[in-house]
Coordinates of C-alpha atoms and ligand atoms in Angstrom, one line a residue:
M882 CA -50.3 28.5 -24.5
E883 CA -53.4 27.6 -22.5
K884 CA -53.6 24.0 -21.3
I885 CA -56.6 22.0 -22.6
R886 CA -58.4 21.1 -19.3
K887 CA -62.0 20.7 -20.3
A888 CA -63.8 18.3 -22.7
V889 CA -67.3 18.5 -23.9
I890 CA -69.0 15.2 -24.6
P891 CA -72.4 15.7 -26.3
V892 CA -74.8 12.8 -25.5
A893 CA -78.2 14.4 -26.1
G894 CA -78.9 12.6 -29.4
F895 CA -81.8 10.2 -29.8
G896 CA -79.7 7.2 -31.0
T897 CA -82.4 6.3 -33.5
R898 CA -80.1 3.8 -35.2
F899 CA -80.2 1.6 -32.1
L900 CA -84.0 1.6 -31.4
P901 CA -85.6 -0.1 -29.6
A902 CA -82.5 -0.5 -27.4
T903 CA -82.3 3.3 -27.0
K904 CA -85.9 3.9 -26.2
A905 CA -85.1 4.3 -22.5
T906 CA -81.4 3.6 -22.4
P907 CA -78.8 6.1 -23.7
K908 CA -76.8 4.6 -26.6
E909 CA -73.7 5.8 -24.9
M910 CA -74.4 3.3 -22.1
M911 CA -74.4 0.3 -24.4
P912 CA -71.5 -2.0 -23.4
I913 CA -68.5 -3.2 -25.3
V914 CA -68.2 -6.5 -23.4
D915 CA -68.7 -5.1 -19.8
K916 CA -67.8 -1.5 -20.1
P917 CA -70.2 1.2 -21.5
I918 CA -69.0 3.0 -24.6
I919 CA -69.0 6.4 -22.7
Q920 CA -66.5 5.1 -20.2
Y921 CA -64.0 4.4 -22.9
I922 CA -64.4 7.9 -24.2
V923 CA -64.0 9.5 -20.7
E924 CA -60.9 7.3 -20.1
E925 CA -59.4 8.5 -23.3
A926 CA -60.0 12.2 -22.3
V927 CA -58.6 11.6 -18.8
A928 CA -55.5 9.8 -20.1
S929 CA -54.9 12.9 -22.3
G930 CA -54.8 15.3 -19.3
I931 CA -58.5 16.4 -19.3
E932 CA -59.7 17.3 -15.7
T933 CA -63.3 18.4 -16.3
I934 CA -65.8 16.5 -18.4
I935 CA -68.9 18.4 -19.5
F936 CA -71.7 16.2 -20.7
V937 CA -74.4 17.8 -22.8
T938 CA -77.3 15.6 -22.0
G939 CA -81.0 15.3 -22.7
R940 CA -84.1 13.6 -21.3
H941 CA -83.7 9.8 -20.7
K942 CA -79.9 10.2 -20.1
R943 CA -79.9 9.8 -16.3
A944 CA -78.1 6.5 -16.5
I945 CA -75.0 8.4 -17.6
E946 CA -75.1 10.7 -14.6
D947 CA -75.5 7.7 -12.3
H948 CA -72.7 5.8 -14.0
F949 CA -70.2 8.6 -13.1
D950 CA -71.6 9.1 -9.6
Y951 CA -70.8 7.2 -6.4
A952 CA -73.0 4.2 -5.7
P953 CA -72.9 3.7 -1.9
E954 CA -75.7 1.1 -1.7
L955 CA -74.0 -1.0 -4.3
E956 CA -70.6 -0.6 -2.7
Y957 CA -72.1 -1.7 0.6
A958 CA -73.8 -4.7 -0.9
L959 CA -70.5 -5.7 -2.7
T960 CA -68.5 -5.4 0.5
K961 CA -71.0 -7.4 2.5
S962 CA -71.0 -10.2 0.0
G963 CA -67.2 -10.3 -0.1
K964 CA -66.8 -8.9 -3.7
E965 CA -64.4 -6.1 -2.7
E966 CA -62.6 -6.3 -6.1
Y967 CA -65.6 -4.7 -7.7
V968 CA -65.8 -1.8 -5.2
N969 CA -62.6 -0.2 -6.5
I970 CA -63.7 -0.7 -10.1
I971 CA -66.9 1.2 -9.6
R972 CA -65.5 3.9 -7.4
E973 CA -62.6 4.7 -9.7
I974 CA -65.2 5.6 -12.4
S975 CA -66.5 8.5 -10.4
D976 CA -63.1 9.7 -9.3
M977 CA -61.6 10.0 -12.8
A978 CA -62.6 13.6 -13.3
D979 CA -65.0 16.5 -12.4
F980 CA -68.2 15.9 -14.2
V981 CA -70.6 18.7 -15.2
Y982 CA -74.0 18.1 -16.8
I983 CA -75.8 20.6 -19.1
R984 CA -79.2 20.0 -20.6
Q985 CA -79.8 20.5 -24.3
K986 CA -83.6 21.0 -24.1
E987 CA -84.1 20.6 -27.8
Q988 CA -82.0 18.3 -30.0
L989 CA -81.1 21.0 -32.6
G990 CA -77.8 19.4 -33.7
L991 CA -74.2 18.8 -32.6
G992 CA -73.3 22.5 -33.1
H993 CA -76.2 23.6 -30.9
A994 CA -75.1 21.0 -28.2
I995 CA -71.6 22.5 -28.2
L996 CA -73.1 26.0 -27.8
M997 CA -74.9 24.9 -24.7
A998 CA -71.5 24.4 -23.0
E999 CA -70.3 28.0 -23.6
H1000 CA -70.9 29.3 -20.1
V1001 CA -69.0 26.4 -18.5
I1002 CA -66.1 26.6 -21.0
G1003 CA -65.6 30.3 -20.8
N1004 CA -62.7 31.8 -22.8
E1005 CA -60.4 28.8 -23.1
P1006 CA -59.7 26.2 -25.7
F1007 CA -61.4 22.8 -25.1
A1008 CA -61.7 19.3 -26.4
V1009 CA -64.8 17.6 -27.9
L1010 CA -65.2 13.9 -28.0
L1011 CA -68.2 12.1 -29.6
G1012 CA -69.2 8.7 -28.3
D1013 CA -69.8 7.2 -31.7
E1014 CA -66.2 6.6 -32.3
L1015 CA -63.9 4.5 -30.2
I1016 CA -60.2 5.2 -30.9
I1017 CA -57.8 2.8 -29.3
N1018 CA -54.2 3.9 -29.0
N1019 CA -52.7 3.0 -25.6
E1020 CA -49.4 4.8 -26.3
N1021 CA -50.9 8.1 -27.5
P1022 CA -54.7 8.5 -27.0
G1023 CA -56.7 10.0 -30.0
I1024 CA -57.6 13.3 -28.4
H1025 CA -54.0 13.6 -27.0
Q1026 CA -52.7 13.5 -30.6
L1027 CA -54.8 16.6 -31.3
I1028 CA -53.7 18.3 -28.1
E1029 CA -50.1 17.9 -29.3
V1030 CA -50.9 19.7 -32.6
Y1031 CA -52.7 22.4 -30.7
R1032 CA -49.6 22.9 -28.5
K1033 CA -47.6 23.5 -31.7
F1034 CA -50.0 25.9 -33.5
G1035 CA -52.4 27.3 -30.9
K1036 CA -55.5 26.9 -33.2
S1037 CA -58.4 24.5 -33.6
V1038 CA -57.5 20.9 -34.7
L1039 CA -59.9 18.3 -36.2
G1040 CA -59.2 14.6 -35.9
T1041 CA -59.5 12.9 -39.3
T1042 CA -59.1 9.6 -41.1
E1043 CA -59.3 8.5 -44.7
V1044 CA -62.6 6.8 -45.5
P1045 CA -63.8 5.0 -48.7
K1046 CA -65.2 7.6 -51.2
E1047 CA -68.7 5.9 -51.1
E1048 CA -68.9 6.7 -47.3
T1049 CA -68.3 10.4 -47.4
Y1050 CA -72.1 11.0 -46.9
K1051 CA -71.7 9.8 -43.3
Y1052 CA -69.1 12.4 -42.2
G1053 CA -67.9 16.0 -42.1
I1054 CA -65.3 16.1 -44.9
V1055 CA -62.1 18.2 -44.8
E1056 CA -60.2 19.5 -47.8
G1057 CA -56.7 20.7 -46.8
T1058 CA -53.1 21.2 -47.7
F1059 CA -50.5 19.0 -46.0
I1060 CA -48.0 21.0 -44.0
E1061 CA -46.4 18.1 -42.1
D1062 CA -46.9 14.3 -42.1
H1063 CA -50.5 13.7 -41.2
I1064 CA -51.2 17.4 -40.5
R1065 CA -53.2 19.6 -42.9
L1066 CA -54.1 23.3 -43.0
V1067 CA -57.9 23.1 -43.6
N1068 CA -59.2 25.0 -46.7
Y1069 CA -62.7 23.8 -46.8
L1070 CA -65.2 21.7 -44.9
V1071 CA -68.5 20.2 -45.8
E1072 CA -71.1 18.1 -43.8
K1073 CA -72.0 14.7 -45.1
P1074 CA -71.5 15.4 -48.9
D1075 CA -72.6 12.9 -51.5
P1076 CA -69.6 10.9 -52.8
E1077 CA -69.6 12.8 -56.2
E1078 CA -69.5 16.1 -54.4
A1079 CA -67.0 15.3 -51.7
P1080 CA -63.9 17.5 -52.0
S1081 CA -61.7 14.7 -50.5
T1082 CA -62.0 11.4 -48.5
S1083 CA -60.6 12.9 -45.2
A1084 CA -63.4 12.5 -42.7
I1085 CA -63.8 14.0 -39.2
I1086 CA -64.0 11.2 -36.7
G1087 CA -65.5 12.7 -33.6
R1088 CA -62.4 14.3 -32.0
Y1089 CA -61.8 18.1 -31.9
I1090 CA -59.8 20.7 -30.2
L1091 CA -61.6 24.1 -30.5
T1092 CA -60.7 27.6 -29.7
P1093 CA -63.4 29.5 -27.8
D1094 CA -64.0 31.6 -31.0
I1095 CA -66.2 28.6 -32.1
F1096 CA -69.0 30.0 -29.9
N1097 CA -69.3 33.2 -31.9
A1098 CA -68.9 31.2 -35.1
L1099 CA -71.8 29.0 -34.0
K1100 CA -74.0 32.0 -33.3
R1101 CA -73.3 33.4 -36.8
T1102 CA -74.0 30.1 -38.6
P1103 CA -77.4 29.3 -40.1
F1104 CA -79.1 26.0 -39.4
G1105 CA -78.0 23.5 -42.1
K1106 CA -78.5 19.9 -43.1
G1107 CA -81.4 18.1 -41.4
G1108 CA -82.6 21.5 -40.0
E1109 CA -79.8 21.2 -37.4
L1110 CA -77.0 23.6 -36.3
Q1111 CA -74.0 21.8 -37.7
L1112 CA -70.6 22.0 -36.1
T1113 CA -69.0 21.5 -39.5
D1114 CA -70.8 24.5 -40.9
A1115 CA -69.7 26.6 -37.9
L1116 CA -66.1 25.4 -38.4
M1117 CA -66.4 26.8 -42.0
T1118 CA -67.5 30.1 -40.5
L1119 CA -64.6 30.1 -38.0
R1120 CA -62.2 29.2 -40.9
K1121 CA -62.9 32.6 -42.4
D1122 CA -61.4 34.3 -39.3
E1123 CA -58.7 32.0 -38.2
V1124 CA -56.7 29.0 -39.5
I1125 CA -57.8 25.4 -38.6
Y1126 CA -55.7 22.3 -38.7
S1127 CA -56.6 18.7 -39.2
K1128 CA -54.6 15.6 -38.0
D1129 CA -54.9 12.1 -39.1
I1130 CA -55.4 10.2 -35.9
E1131 CA -53.3 7.0 -35.4
G1132 CA -55.0 4.1 -33.7
I1133 CA -57.6 1.5 -34.2
R1134 CA -61.0 3.1 -34.9
H1135 CA -64.4 1.6 -34.2
D1136 CA -67.5 3.3 -35.5
T1137 CA -69.9 2.2 -32.7
G1138 CA -72.7 4.5 -33.9
N1139 CA -74.1 1.9 -36.2
K1140 CA -75.1 -1.7 -35.6
L1141 CA -72.4 -3.4 -37.8
G1142 CA -69.6 -1.3 -36.3
Y1143 CA -70.9 -2.0 -32.8
I1144 CA -70.9 -5.7 -33.4
K1145 CA -67.4 -5.6 -34.8
A1146 CA -66.1 -3.6 -31.9
I1147 CA -67.4 -6.1 -29.4
I1148 CA -65.8 -9.0 -31.3
D1149 CA -62.5 -7.1 -31.6
F1150 CA -62.4 -6.2 -27.9
A1151 CA -63.4 -9.7 -26.8
L1152 CA -60.6 -11.1 -28.9
E1153 CA -58.1 -8.9 -27.0
R1154 CA -59.2 -9.4 -23.4
A1155 CA -57.5 -12.2 -21.4
D1156 CA -60.8 -13.3 -19.8
T1157 CA -62.7 -13.7 -23.1
K1158 CA -60.3 -14.2 -26.0
D1159 CA -59.9 -18.0 -26.0
F1160 CA -63.6 -18.6 -25.7
V1161 CA -64.5 -16.1 -28.5
R1162 CA -61.7 -17.2 -30.8
E1163 CA -63.0 -20.8 -30.5
L1164 CA -66.5 -19.7 -31.0
I1165 CA -65.7 -17.9 -34.2
I1166 CA -63.6 -20.7 -35.6
N1167 CA -66.4 -23.2 -34.9
K1168 CA -69.0 -21.0 -36.3
A1169 CA -67.0 -20.4 -39.5
R1170 CA -66.6 -24.2 -39.9
E1171 CA -70.3 -24.6 -39.3
L1172 CA -71.2 -21.9 -41.9
E1173 CA -68.9 -23.3 -44.5
G1174 CA -70.7 -26.6 -44.0
Ligands
UTP2324 P1 -75.6 11.6 -34.3 O1 -75.8 12.3 -35.5 O2 -74.9 10.3 -34.3 O3 -77.1 11.4 -33.6 O4 -75.0 12.7 -33.3 P2 -77.6 10.3 -32.5 O5 -78.9 10.8 -32.0 O6 -76.5 10.1 -31.4 O7 -77.7 8.9 -33.3 P3 -78.7 8.6 -34.5 O8 -78.1 9.2 -35.7 O9 -80.1 9.1 -34.2 O10 -78.7 7.1 -34.5 C1 -73.6 12.8 -33.1 C2 -73.3 13.2 -31.7 O11 -73.9 14.4 -31.3 C3 -74.8 14.3 -30.2 C4 -75.2 12.8 -30.2 O12 -75.5 12.5 -28.8 C5 -73.9 12.2 -30.7 O13 -72.9 12.0 -29.7 N1 -75.9 15.2 -30.5 C6 -76.5 15.3 -31.7 C7 -76.4 16.0 -29.4 O14 -75.8 16.0 -28.3 N2 -77.4 16.9 -29.7 C8 -78.0 17.0 -30.9 O15 -79.0 17.8 -31.0 C9 -77.6 16.1 -31.9

């Protein structure tokens, strides 16, 4: 079975839900405390054995390329001013993996973004990670849990979690048959269904292992919801030719693609970190007292 060596991270979206912050700054560069969201995603991929990261980018996304590049002027200035501890921190970011950048010239959807990576992926299975979801599991990273399922069955695997019925309209929804604990054989997929039409409450949460057959499936799939080429629709096309599995990912999940989820993620992370937790805990307790009057 082929090793999963490459991961595609699509970052070409407009990030409209975070305007005006995302007018000139990629939403993937927004920090959770002091680390940009995209770095957590890359760290998850690297901790799962990924060697090459393929970013599908668009205009106004240069900050992402700079973040994963060396910064010699900054390193020099930090060394000169005796702040060597930061030099390692910023250099390690660039040394984590090989980074490849591909432009998606028109934002025609997530499926279209994945298709842009075809010539770099070639004919091997690969991972996809979206920056909207942070999945924290230090023992077994989210994408690694899917790689384990791929190793067993050799087919595409979708990362899922249960969501409240009224939230199905935000996700690709999977209907499947359990074959093992937390693992389903996928029967049917639908992109962002209304709650009354949702076939289940099992939602795809931005982690995928895909066989290279997805590229042909994408080419055969018509543009769908929102006039975009939807990855979920292409997975349904792929499903007609080969089996697909889904796996409920274990870990703490943060939906950072919307404002409330983003705020919650920052608070949760700040409450975990040694350098911020006491301050933030006290702040929250005092604030709660103040609000209760
Ligand atoms: P979203 O639907 O969350 O879009 O895309 P978005 O632009 O990032 O955010 P909003 O909805 O406007 O606030 C899911 C993922 O797919 C990527 C996005 O960058 C994001 O990681 N994407 C989406 C592309 O790379 N290209 C596209 O054409 C569409």
